[in-house]
Tab-separated table of C-alpha atoms in Angstrom:
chain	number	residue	atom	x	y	z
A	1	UNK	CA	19.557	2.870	31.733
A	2	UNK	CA	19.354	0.256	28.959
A	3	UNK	CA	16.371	-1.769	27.912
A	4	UNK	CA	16.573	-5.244	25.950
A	5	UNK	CA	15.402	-4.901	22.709
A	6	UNK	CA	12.992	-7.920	23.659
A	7	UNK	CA	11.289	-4.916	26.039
A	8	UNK	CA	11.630	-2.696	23.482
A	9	UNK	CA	9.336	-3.682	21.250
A	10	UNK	CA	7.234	-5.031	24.069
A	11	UNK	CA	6.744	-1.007	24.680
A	12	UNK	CA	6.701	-0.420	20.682
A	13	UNK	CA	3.744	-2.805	20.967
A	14	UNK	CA	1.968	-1.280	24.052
A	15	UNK	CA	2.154	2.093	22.368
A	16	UNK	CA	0.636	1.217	19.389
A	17	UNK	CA	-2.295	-0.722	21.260
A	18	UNK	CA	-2.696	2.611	23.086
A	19	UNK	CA	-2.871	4.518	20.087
A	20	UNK	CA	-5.311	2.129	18.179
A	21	UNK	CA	-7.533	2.237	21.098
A	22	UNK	CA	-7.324	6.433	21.372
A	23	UNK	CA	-8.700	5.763	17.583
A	24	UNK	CA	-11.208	3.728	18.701
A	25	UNK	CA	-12.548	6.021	21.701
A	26	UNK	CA	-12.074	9.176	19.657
A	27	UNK	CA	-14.434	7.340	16.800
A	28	UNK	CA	-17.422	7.443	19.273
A	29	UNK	CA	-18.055	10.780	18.941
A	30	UNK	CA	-18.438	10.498	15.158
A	31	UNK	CA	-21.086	9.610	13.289
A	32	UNK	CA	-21.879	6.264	11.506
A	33	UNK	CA	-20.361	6.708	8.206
A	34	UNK	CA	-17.435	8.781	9.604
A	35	UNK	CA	-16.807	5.618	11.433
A	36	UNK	CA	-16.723	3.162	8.937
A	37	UNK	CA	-12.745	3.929	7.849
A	38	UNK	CA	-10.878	4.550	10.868
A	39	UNK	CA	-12.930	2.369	13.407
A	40	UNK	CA	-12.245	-1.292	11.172
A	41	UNK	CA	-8.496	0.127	10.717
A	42	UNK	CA	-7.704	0.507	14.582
A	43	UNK	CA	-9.606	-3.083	15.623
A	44	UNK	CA	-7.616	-4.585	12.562
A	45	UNK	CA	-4.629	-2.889	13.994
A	46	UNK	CA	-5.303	-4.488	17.332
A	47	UNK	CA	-5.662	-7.734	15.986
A	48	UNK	CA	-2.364	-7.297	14.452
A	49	UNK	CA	-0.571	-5.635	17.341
A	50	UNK	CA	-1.561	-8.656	19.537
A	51	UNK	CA	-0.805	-11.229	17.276
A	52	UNK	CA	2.473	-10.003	16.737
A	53	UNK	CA	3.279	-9.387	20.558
A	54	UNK	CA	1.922	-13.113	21.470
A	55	UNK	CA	4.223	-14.461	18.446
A	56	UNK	CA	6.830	-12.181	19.943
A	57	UNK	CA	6.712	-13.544	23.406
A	58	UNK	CA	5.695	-16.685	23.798
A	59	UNK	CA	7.545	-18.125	20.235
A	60	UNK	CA	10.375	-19.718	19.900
A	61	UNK	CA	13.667	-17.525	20.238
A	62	UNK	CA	15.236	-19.162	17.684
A	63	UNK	CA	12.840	-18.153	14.384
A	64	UNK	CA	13.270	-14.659	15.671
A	65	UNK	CA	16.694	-14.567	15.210
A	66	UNK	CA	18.028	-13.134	12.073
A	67	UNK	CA	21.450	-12.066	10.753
A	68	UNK	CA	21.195	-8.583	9.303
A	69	UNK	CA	24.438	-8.784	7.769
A	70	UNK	CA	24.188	-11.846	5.289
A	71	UNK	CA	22.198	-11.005	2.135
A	72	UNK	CA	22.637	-13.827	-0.535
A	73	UNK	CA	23.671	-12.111	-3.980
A	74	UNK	CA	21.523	-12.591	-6.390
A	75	UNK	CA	22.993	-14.936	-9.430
A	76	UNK	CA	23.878	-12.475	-12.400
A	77	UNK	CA	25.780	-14.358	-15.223
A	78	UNK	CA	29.248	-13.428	-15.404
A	79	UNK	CA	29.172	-11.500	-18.985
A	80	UNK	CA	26.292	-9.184	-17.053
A	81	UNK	CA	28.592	-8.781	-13.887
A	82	UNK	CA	32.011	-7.852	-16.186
A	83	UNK	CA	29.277	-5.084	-18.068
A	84	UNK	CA	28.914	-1.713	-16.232
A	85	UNK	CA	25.096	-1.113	-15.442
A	86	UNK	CA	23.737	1.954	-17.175
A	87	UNK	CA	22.166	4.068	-14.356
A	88	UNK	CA	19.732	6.601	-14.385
A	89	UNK	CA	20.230	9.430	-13.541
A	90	UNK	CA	18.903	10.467	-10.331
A	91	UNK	CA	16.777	13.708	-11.686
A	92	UNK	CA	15.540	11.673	-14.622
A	93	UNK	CA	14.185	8.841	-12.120
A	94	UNK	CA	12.644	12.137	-10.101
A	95	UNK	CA	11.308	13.599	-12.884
A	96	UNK	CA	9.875	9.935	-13.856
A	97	UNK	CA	8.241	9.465	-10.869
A	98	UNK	CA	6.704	12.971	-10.731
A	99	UNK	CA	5.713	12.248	-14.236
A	100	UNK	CA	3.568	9.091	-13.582
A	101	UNK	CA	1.818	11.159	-10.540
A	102	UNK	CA	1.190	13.679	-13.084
A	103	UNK	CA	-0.145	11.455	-15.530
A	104	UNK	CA	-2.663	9.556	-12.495
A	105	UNK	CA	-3.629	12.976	-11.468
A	106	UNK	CA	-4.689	14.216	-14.969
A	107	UNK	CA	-6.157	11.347	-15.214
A	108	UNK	CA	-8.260	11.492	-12.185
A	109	UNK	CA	-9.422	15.049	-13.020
A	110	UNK	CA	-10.056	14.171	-16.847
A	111	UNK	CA	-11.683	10.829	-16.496
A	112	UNK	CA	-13.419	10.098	-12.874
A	113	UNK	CA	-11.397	8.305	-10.270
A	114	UNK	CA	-12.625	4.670	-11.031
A	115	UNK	CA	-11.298	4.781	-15.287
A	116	UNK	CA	-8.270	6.212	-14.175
A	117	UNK	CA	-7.330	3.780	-11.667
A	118	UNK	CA	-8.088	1.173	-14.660
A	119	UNK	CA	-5.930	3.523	-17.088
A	120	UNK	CA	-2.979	3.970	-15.134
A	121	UNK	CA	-2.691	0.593	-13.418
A	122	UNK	CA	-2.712	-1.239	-17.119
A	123	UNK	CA	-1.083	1.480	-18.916
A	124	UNK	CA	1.675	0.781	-16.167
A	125	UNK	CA	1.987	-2.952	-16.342
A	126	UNK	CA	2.028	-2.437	-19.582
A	127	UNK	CA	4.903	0.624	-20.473
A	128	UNK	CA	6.902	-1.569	-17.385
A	129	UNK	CA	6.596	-4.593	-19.253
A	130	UNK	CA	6.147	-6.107	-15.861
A	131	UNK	CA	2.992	-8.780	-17.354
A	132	UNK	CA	1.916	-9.275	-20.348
A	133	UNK	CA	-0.961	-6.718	-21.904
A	134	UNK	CA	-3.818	-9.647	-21.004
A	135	UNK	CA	-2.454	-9.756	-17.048
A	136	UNK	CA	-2.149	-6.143	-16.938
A	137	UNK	CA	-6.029	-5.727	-17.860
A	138	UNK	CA	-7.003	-8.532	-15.601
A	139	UNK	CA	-4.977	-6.714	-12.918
A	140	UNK	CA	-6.728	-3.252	-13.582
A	141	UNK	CA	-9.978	-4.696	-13.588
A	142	UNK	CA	-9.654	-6.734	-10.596
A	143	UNK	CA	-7.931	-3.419	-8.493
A	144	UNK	CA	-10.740	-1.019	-10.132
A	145	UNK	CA	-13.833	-3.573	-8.892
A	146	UNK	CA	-11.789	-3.653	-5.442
A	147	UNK	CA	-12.190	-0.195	-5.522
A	148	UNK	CA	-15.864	-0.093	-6.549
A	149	UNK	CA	-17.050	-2.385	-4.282
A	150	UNK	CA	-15.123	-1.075	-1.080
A	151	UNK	CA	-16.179	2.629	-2.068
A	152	UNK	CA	-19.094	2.709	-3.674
A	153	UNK	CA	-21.083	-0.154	-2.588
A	154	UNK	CA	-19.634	-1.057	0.749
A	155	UNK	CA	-19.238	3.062	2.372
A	156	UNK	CA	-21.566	4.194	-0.022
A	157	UNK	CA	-19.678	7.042	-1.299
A	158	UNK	CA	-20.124	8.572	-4.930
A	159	UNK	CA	-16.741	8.817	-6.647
A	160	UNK	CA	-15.963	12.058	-8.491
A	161	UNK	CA	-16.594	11.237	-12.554
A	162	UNK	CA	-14.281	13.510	-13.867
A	163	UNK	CA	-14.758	16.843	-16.434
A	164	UNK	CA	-15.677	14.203	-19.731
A	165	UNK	CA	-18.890	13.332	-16.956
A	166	UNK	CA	-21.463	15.679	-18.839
A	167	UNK	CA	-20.393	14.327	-22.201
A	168	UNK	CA	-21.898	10.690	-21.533
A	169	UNK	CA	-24.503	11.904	-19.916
């Protein structure tokens, strides 16, 4: 038996409704303030779910229609296309990776969660060159209030200071 792919994700949809809503029913029997992360999640999910089915269905066919196989190249200059790309290593990349979760971890423990968010997110932008050194702070300091005001002041919850705590206290 084969199903259109236009049911298919009508039934991708239903399921996830189904799920958000198990969410929803299973946060009753928690308490007020174990409610506050996974309760706003599933009704946001919901929203989301049925947005995306009405869009689905009663849209135009033609917008959802999309050709998998073209990808437009992106324009390198011919001197960069004749030169052969230095790659990486994969290990080194792994090791890089595990590196920079080492790094936010030690961090974490070292410094309180809230500094090293700031820390690592600059120091990132930064060593990536990915924004200039004024962006990357304005980027850190905008993601670390995020952080403050969703944790601490919105749920309320006391973020862990780190082991250089009792020195500034």
């Amino acid at each position: 038996m084969m199903i259109s792919r236009h049911a298919q994700e009508n039934l991708a949809s239903v399921l996830l409704l189904a799920f958000f809503a198990g969410v929803i029913w299973m946060c009753q029997d928690f308490g007020p303030r174990a409610r506050m992360i996974p309760q706003p999640l599933a009704i946001f999910g919901i929203v989301l779910t049925l947005i995306q089915m009405a869009w689905h269905n009663f849209g135009s066919p033609a917008e959802l229609r999309m050709d998998m196989i073209s990808v437009q190249a992106p324009d390198i200059p011919v001197a960069e296309a004749q030169a052969a790309p230095e790659k990486k290593s994969s290990w080194r990349r792994e090791a890089a990776a595990y590196g920079m979760i080492g790094v936010l971890l030690a961090l974490t423990f070292i410094t309180g969660v809230l500094p090293a968010a700031f820390l690592f997110t600059a120091g990132y932008f930064m060593v990536t060159r990915y924004c200039s050194w004024q962006r990357s702070l304005i980027y850190a300091a905008v993601l670390t209030a995020s952080l403050y005001l969703l944790f601490v002041a919105a749920l309320q919850m006391q973020p862990y200071h780190g082991l250089l705590a009792p020195l500034f206290q």
